[in-house]
C-alpha atoms as one frame of an Amber mdcrd trajectory, in Angstrom:
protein
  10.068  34.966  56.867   9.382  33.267  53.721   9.627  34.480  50.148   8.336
  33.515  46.587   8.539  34.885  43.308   8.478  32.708  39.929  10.956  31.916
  37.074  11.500  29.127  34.320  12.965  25.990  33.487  12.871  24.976  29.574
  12.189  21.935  28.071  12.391  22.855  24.613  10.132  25.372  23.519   7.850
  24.632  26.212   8.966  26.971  29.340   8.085  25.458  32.455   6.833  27.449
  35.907   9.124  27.563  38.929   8.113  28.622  42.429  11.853  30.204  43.776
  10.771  30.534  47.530  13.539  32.017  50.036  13.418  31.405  53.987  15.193
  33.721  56.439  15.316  31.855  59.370  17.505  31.640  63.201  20.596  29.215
  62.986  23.972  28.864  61.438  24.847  31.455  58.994  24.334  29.904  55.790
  23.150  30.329  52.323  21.819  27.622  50.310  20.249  26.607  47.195  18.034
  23.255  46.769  15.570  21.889  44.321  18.321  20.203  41.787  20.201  22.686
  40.531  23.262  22.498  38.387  26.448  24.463  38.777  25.549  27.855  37.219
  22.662  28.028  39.592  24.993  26.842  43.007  27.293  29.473  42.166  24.349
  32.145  41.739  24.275  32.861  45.621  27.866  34.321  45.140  26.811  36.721
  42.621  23.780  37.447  44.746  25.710  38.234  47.399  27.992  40.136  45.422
  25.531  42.350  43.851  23.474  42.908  47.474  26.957  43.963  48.594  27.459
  46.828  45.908  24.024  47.845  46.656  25.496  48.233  50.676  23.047  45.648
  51.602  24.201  43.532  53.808  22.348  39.784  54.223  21.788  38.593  57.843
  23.511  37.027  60.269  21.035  34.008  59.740  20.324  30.811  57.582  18.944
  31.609  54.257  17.311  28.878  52.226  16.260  29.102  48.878  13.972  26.085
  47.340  13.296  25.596  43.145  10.187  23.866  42.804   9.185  21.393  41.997
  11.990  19.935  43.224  12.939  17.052  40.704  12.928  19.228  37.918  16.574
  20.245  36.596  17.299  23.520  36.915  20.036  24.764  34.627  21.681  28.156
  33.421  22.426  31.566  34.832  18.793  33.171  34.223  18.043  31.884  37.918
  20.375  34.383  39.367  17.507  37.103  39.444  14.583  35.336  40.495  16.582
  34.165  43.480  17.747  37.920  44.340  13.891  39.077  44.214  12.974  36.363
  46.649  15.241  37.225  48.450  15.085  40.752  48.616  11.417  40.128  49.621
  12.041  37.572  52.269  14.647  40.453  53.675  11.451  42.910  53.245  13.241
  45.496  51.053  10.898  44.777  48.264   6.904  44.135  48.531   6.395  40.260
  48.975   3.180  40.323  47.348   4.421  41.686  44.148   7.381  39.106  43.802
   4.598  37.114  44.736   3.387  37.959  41.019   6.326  38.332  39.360   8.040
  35.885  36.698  12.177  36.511  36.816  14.983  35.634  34.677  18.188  37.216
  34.116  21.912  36.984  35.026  23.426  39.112  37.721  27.186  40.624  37.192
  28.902  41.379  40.748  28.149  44.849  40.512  24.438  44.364  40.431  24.276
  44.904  36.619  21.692  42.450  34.940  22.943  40.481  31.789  21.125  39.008
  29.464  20.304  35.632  28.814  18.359  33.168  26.692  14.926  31.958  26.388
  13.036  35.670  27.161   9.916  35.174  24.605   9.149  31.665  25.425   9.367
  33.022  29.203   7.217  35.527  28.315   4.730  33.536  26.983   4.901  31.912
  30.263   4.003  34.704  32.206   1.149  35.961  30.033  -0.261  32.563  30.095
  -0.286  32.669  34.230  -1.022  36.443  34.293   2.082  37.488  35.514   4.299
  40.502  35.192   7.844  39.564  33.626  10.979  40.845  35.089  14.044  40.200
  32.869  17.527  42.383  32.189  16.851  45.356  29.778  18.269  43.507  26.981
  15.792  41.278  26.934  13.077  43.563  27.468  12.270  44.098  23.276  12.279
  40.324  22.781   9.902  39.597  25.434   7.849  42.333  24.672   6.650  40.618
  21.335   4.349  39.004  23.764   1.700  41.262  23.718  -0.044  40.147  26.450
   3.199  40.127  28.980   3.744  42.725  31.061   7.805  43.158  30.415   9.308
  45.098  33.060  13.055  45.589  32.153  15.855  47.199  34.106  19.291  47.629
  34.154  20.406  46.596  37.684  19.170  45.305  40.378  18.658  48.913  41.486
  16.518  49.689  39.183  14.443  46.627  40.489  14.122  47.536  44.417  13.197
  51.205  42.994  10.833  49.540  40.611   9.076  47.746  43.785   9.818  50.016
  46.641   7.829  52.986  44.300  10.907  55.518  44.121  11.489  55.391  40.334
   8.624  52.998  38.589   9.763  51.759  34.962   7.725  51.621  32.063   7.103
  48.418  30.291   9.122  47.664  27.561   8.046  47.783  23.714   8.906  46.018
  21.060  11.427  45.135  19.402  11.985  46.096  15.132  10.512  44.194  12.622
  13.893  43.051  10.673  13.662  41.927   6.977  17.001  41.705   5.373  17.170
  41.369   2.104  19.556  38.915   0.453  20.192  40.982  -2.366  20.316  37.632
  -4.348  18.549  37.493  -7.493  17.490  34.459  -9.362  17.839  36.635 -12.827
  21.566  36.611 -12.238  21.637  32.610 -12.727  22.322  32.289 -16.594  20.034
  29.238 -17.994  18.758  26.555 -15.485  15.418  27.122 -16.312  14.326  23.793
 -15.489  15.695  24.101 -11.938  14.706  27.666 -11.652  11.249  26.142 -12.251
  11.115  23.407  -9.707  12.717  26.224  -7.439   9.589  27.693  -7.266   7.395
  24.478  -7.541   9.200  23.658  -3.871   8.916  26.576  -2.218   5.324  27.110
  -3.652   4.471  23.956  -1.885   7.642  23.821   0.303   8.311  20.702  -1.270
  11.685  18.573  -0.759  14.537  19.452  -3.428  17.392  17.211  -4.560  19.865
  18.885  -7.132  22.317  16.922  -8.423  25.211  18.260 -11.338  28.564  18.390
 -11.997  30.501  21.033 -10.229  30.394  24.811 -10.833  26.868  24.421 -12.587
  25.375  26.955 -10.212  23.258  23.954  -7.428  24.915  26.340  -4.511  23.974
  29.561  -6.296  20.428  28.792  -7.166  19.966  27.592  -3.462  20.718  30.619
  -2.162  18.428  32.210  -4.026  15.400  30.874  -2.302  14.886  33.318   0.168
  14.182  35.652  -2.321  11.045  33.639  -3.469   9.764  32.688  -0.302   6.487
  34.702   1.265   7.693  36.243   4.812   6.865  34.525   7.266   3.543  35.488
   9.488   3.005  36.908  12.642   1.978  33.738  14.375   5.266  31.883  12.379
   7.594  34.615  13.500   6.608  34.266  16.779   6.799  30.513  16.543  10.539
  30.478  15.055  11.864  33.697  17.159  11.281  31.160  20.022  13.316  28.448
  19.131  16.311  31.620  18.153  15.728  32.591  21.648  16.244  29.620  23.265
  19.624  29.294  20.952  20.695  33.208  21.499  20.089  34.100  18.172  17.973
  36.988  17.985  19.503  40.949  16.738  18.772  43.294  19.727  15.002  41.973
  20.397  14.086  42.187  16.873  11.968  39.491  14.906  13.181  39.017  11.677
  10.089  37.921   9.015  12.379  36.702   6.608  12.053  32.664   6.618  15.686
  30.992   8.144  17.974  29.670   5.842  20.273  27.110   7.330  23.482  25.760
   5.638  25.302  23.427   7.866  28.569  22.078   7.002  28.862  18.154   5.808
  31.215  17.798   9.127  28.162  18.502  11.301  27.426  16.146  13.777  24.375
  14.208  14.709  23.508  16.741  17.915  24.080  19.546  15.186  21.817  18.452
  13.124  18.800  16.886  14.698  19.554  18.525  18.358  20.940  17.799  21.675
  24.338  18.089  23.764  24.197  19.969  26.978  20.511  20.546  27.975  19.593
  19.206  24.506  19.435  22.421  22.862  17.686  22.548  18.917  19.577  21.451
  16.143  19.576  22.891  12.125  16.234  21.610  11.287  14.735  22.904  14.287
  16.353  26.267  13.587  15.356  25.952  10.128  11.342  25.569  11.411   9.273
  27.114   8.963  11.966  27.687   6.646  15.232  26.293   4.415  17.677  23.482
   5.630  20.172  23.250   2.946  22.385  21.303   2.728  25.502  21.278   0.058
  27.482  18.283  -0.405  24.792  16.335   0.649  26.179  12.876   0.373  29.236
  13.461   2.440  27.572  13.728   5.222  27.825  10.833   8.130  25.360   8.377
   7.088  23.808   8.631  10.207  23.056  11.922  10.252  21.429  12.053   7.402
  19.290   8.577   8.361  18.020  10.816  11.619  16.359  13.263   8.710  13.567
  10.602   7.947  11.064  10.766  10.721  11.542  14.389  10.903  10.901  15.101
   7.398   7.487  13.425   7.999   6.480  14.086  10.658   7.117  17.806  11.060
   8.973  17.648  14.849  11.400  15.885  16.689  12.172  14.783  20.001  15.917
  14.923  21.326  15.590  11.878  24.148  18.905  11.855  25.995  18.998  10.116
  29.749  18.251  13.289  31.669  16.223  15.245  28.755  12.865  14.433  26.487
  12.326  17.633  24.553   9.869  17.843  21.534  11.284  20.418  19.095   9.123
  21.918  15.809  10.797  21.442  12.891   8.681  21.451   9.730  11.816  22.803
   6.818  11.485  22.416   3.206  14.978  20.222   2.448  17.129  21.466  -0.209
  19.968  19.037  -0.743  22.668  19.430  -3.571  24.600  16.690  -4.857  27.789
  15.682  -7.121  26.944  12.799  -9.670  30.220  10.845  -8.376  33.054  11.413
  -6.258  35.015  13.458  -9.137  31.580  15.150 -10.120  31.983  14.357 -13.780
  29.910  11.081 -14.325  28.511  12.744 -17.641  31.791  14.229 -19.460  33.831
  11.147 -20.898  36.939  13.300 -21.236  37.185  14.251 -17.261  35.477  11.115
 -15.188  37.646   8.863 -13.476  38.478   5.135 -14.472  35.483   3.650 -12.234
  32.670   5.239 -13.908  29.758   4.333 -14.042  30.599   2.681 -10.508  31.779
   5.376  -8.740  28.533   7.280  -9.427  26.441   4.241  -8.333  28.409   4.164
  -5.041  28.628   8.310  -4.116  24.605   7.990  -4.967  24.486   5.138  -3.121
  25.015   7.006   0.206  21.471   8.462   0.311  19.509   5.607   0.926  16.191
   4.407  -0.715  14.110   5.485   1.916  15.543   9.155   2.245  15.821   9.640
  -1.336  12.042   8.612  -1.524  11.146  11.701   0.464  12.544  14.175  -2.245
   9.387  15.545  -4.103  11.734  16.899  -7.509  14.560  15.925  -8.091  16.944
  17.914 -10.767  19.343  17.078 -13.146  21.701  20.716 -12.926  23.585  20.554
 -16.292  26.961  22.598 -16.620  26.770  26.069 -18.203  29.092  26.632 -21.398
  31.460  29.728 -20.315  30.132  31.358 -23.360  27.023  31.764 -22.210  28.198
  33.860 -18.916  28.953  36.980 -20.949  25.177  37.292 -22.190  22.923  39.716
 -20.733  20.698  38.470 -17.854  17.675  36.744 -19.029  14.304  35.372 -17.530
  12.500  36.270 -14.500  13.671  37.728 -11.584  12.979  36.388  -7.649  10.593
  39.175  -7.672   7.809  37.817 -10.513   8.667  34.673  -9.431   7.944  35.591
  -5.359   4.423  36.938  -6.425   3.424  33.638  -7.614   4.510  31.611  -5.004
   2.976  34.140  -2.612  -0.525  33.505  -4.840  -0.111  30.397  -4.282   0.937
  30.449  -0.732  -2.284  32.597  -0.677  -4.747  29.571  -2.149  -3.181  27.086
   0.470  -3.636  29.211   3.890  -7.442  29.341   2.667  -7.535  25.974   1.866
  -6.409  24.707   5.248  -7.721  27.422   7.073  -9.969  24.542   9.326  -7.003
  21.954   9.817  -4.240  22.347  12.299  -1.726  19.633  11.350  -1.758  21.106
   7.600  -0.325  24.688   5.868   0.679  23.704   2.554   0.246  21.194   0.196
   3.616  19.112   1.383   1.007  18.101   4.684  -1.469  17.081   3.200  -2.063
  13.290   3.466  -4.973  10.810   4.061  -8.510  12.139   3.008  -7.472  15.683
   2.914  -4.793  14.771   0.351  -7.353  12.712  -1.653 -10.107  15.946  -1.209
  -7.665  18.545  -2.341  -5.831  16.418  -5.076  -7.649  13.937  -6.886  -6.603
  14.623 -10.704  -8.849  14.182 -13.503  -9.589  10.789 -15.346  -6.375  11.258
 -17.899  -4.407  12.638 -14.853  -4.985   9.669 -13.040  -4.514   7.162 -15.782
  -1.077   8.835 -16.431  -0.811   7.992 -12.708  -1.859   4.930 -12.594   0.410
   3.945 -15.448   3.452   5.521 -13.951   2.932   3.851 -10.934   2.984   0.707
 -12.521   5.849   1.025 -15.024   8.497   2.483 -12.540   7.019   0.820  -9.496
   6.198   4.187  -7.083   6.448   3.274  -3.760   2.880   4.504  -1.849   4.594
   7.669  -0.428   6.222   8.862  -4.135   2.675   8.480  -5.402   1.275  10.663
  -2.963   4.239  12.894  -3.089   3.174  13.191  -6.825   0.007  14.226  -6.405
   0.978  16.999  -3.793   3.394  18.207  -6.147   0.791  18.518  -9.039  -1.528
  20.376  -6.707   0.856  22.973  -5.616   1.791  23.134 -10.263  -2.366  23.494
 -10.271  -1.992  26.063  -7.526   0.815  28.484  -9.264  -1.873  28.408 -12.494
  -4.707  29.295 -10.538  -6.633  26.203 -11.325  -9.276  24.281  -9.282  -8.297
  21.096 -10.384  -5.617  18.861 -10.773  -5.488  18.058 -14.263  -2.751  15.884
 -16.752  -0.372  18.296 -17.876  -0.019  19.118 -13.946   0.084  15.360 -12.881
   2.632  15.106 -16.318   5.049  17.477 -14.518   5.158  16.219 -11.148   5.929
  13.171 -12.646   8.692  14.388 -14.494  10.485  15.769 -11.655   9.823  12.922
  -9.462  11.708  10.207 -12.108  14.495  12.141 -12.616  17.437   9.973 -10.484
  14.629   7.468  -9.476  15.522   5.254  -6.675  12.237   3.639  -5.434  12.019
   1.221  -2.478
């Protein structure tokens, strides 16, 4: 008799429908797997077996064949070890073969017959809503899945619980969601003493989620006031949560089936490699900035990175995905992050205080600068001079706003943007816009565009910093509340866009 019931294979986000269809047929007693599979799915048949054999079911004296199709599509990971017991299990007739017939499996089996949970559950449950199928997955897994509302998540313990499921004896009850997480960070931008300039282009980025480059000596607070940007961000929707949990699930990372709305905030470490990073390594998994989709990449120290690396950030920076090609992967990978990069002046980080720099300066600042290249440092919307503190000034009281009045205007503005690009799919905020839209949404007035003009000219903008400056003076227009773009806007942008100007 012959058997089918469905699973996935991912390619990226995207998870892909496999037919898993077992034959029980006369011949040689044998058990065998086809259809390309790696290791982890060769050895599932032994924890099959295994797990039939705790249940006291003992497989045939016959040759059983079990197919993946299609059949040149890799097949990779543990999650097939289910889908292949349900198939067969039906072929066998212990369960119903039409309903493994509409069934979409994943899930790792222990030799006792336990299921264990693996990776990728939402995007497979996407899967399975999209084909009208019922998804079967280890009770782990069950609250992740279940954000898919239109999924039917059946989740068990063991495999047990699955021929009881089928057979009618004890019939489980589709899983619910998981919680709604939102951790606080607890960080407060009130607790940063001065920086007011910074603290203001803090919330000019992530108004706009603009590009940030801070740049000071050290201990004048770049790392501190990057970590407070959570804390001014808007959360993140229901239709960006479910878009970033998906990427965490394919990388393990989310808490119990929850869905945090808090936006990501990634730091990598300046010895990160290039896979890291951008993505890739076995089964060319997402990197930081895909992990960092709809939210922060920072990243301290920003210069010491491997040049290459941080060369790989360019096309991804405009172009809002990326695609990890390796020889036996092409996955496409979201990853539209606002940047927030922090920078030493030189080596010893005291270009500007004659009694501490080093013997090479102003060289040695020319050459640690030097590292970011013209074309990546073009892509920075502000750039920030962060000046040292005086220790005096830490003993006075906390001063200026906190993340909270600042959070409410960059939600306003947030606010003004989602209406404005409410009929365009390729744009959310202001940082997309380009082309005509860009020119609709942000055409200053006639001094703002003199100023413009004349800037332009003087310090020789390169076509994308002009258009970078007019994106950042619509998202300044936006936190006022005003309809149009007008000089004092355009005279800020500018500002923050000649500050360590490197043009190409």
């Amino acid at each position: 008799m012959v058997a089918l019931t469905y699973t996935v294979a991912f390619e990226g986000i995207e998870a892909r429908l496999v037919e898993v269809q077992c034959a029980v047929t006369p011949g040689v007693p044998a058990f065998s797997i086809v259809g390309l599979p790696d290791k982890a799915v060769s050895e599932a048949r032994e924890r099959v077996r295994a797990a039939l054999t705790a249940m006291a079911i003992a497989l045939p004296s016959k040759r059983i064949t079990v197919n993946l199709s299609p059949a040149d599509l890799p097949k990779e990971g543990s999650h097939f070890d289910l889908p292949i017991a349900v198939a067969l299990l039906a072929a066998l007739e212990i369960i119903p073969a039409d309903d493994a017939a509409q069934t979409v499996a994943l899930g790792e089996l222990s030799l006792d017959g336990t299921l264990v949970s693996v990776v990728g559950a939402l995007p497979a449950a996407m899967t399975a809503a999209k084909d009208e199928k019922t998804l079967l997955c280890p009770q782990a897994c069950g609250p992740e899945a279940a954000w898919v509302g239109a999924a039917n998540v059946i989740a068990p313990l063991t495999l047990g619980d699955v021929v009881r499921h089928y057979t009618g004896q004890s019939v489980l009850s589709a899983s619910e969601p998981g919680e709604v997480h939102n951790s606080a960070s607890g960080r407060d931008l009130s607790e940063v003493k001065g920086q007011e300039r910074a603290k203001r282009a803090l919330e000019i980025a992530a108004a706009g989620r603009h590009h940030l480059l801070l740049v000071g000596s050290p201990g004048s607070g770049k790392s501190m006031l990057a970590a407070r940007i959570p804390g001014i961000l808007p959360p993140l929707t229901p239709a960006e949560a479910l878009e970033t949990s998906m990427i965490h699930s394919l990388s393990g990372l989310l808490d119990e089936g929850g869905i945090n709305r808090e936006r990501p905030f990634r730091e990598p470490h300046h010895t990160a490699s290039m896979a890291a990073i951008v993505g890739g390594g076995r089964g060319a998994k997402p990197g930081e900035i895909s992990l960092a989709h709809n939210g922060v990449l920072f990243m301290d120290e920003f210069p010491e990175f491997p040049r290459t690396v941080l060369e790989t950030l360019r096309q991804p920076i405009e172009t809002g995905d990326v695609v990890v090609a390796r020889a036996n992967a092409h996955v496409r990978y979201p990853c539209r992050f606002m940047l927030v990069a922090a920078a030493n002046p030189c080596k010893c980080g005291y270009l500007a205080d004659p009694a501490r720099a080093c013997a090479r300066v102003p060289i040695c600042g020319e050459d640690y600068m030097g590292r970011i290249s013209g074309p990546l440092m073009d892509r920075f919307d502000l750039r920030i001079e962060v000046p040292p503190v005086a220790f005096t000034d830490l003993d006075l009281p906390e001063a200026g706003e906190g993340s909270a009045a600042i959070a409410a205007r960059v939600a306003a503005a947030r606010a003004i943007q989602t209406e404005r690009f409410a009929g365009h799919d390729t744009a959310r905020v202001n940082a997309d816009a380009e082309g005509h839209l860009l020119e609709e949404i942000a055409t200053p007035d006639t001094e703002g565009r003199a100023l413009l003009v004349k800037v332009a000219e003087r310090f020789g903008l390169s076509a994308r910093g002009y258009h970078r400056v007019l994106r950042v003076a619509r998202t300044i227009a936006d936190l006022e509340g005003s309809q149009d773009v007008r000089k004092p806007h355009v005279a800020e942008a500018v500002s923050y866009r000649l500050a360590m100007t490197k043009e190409v």
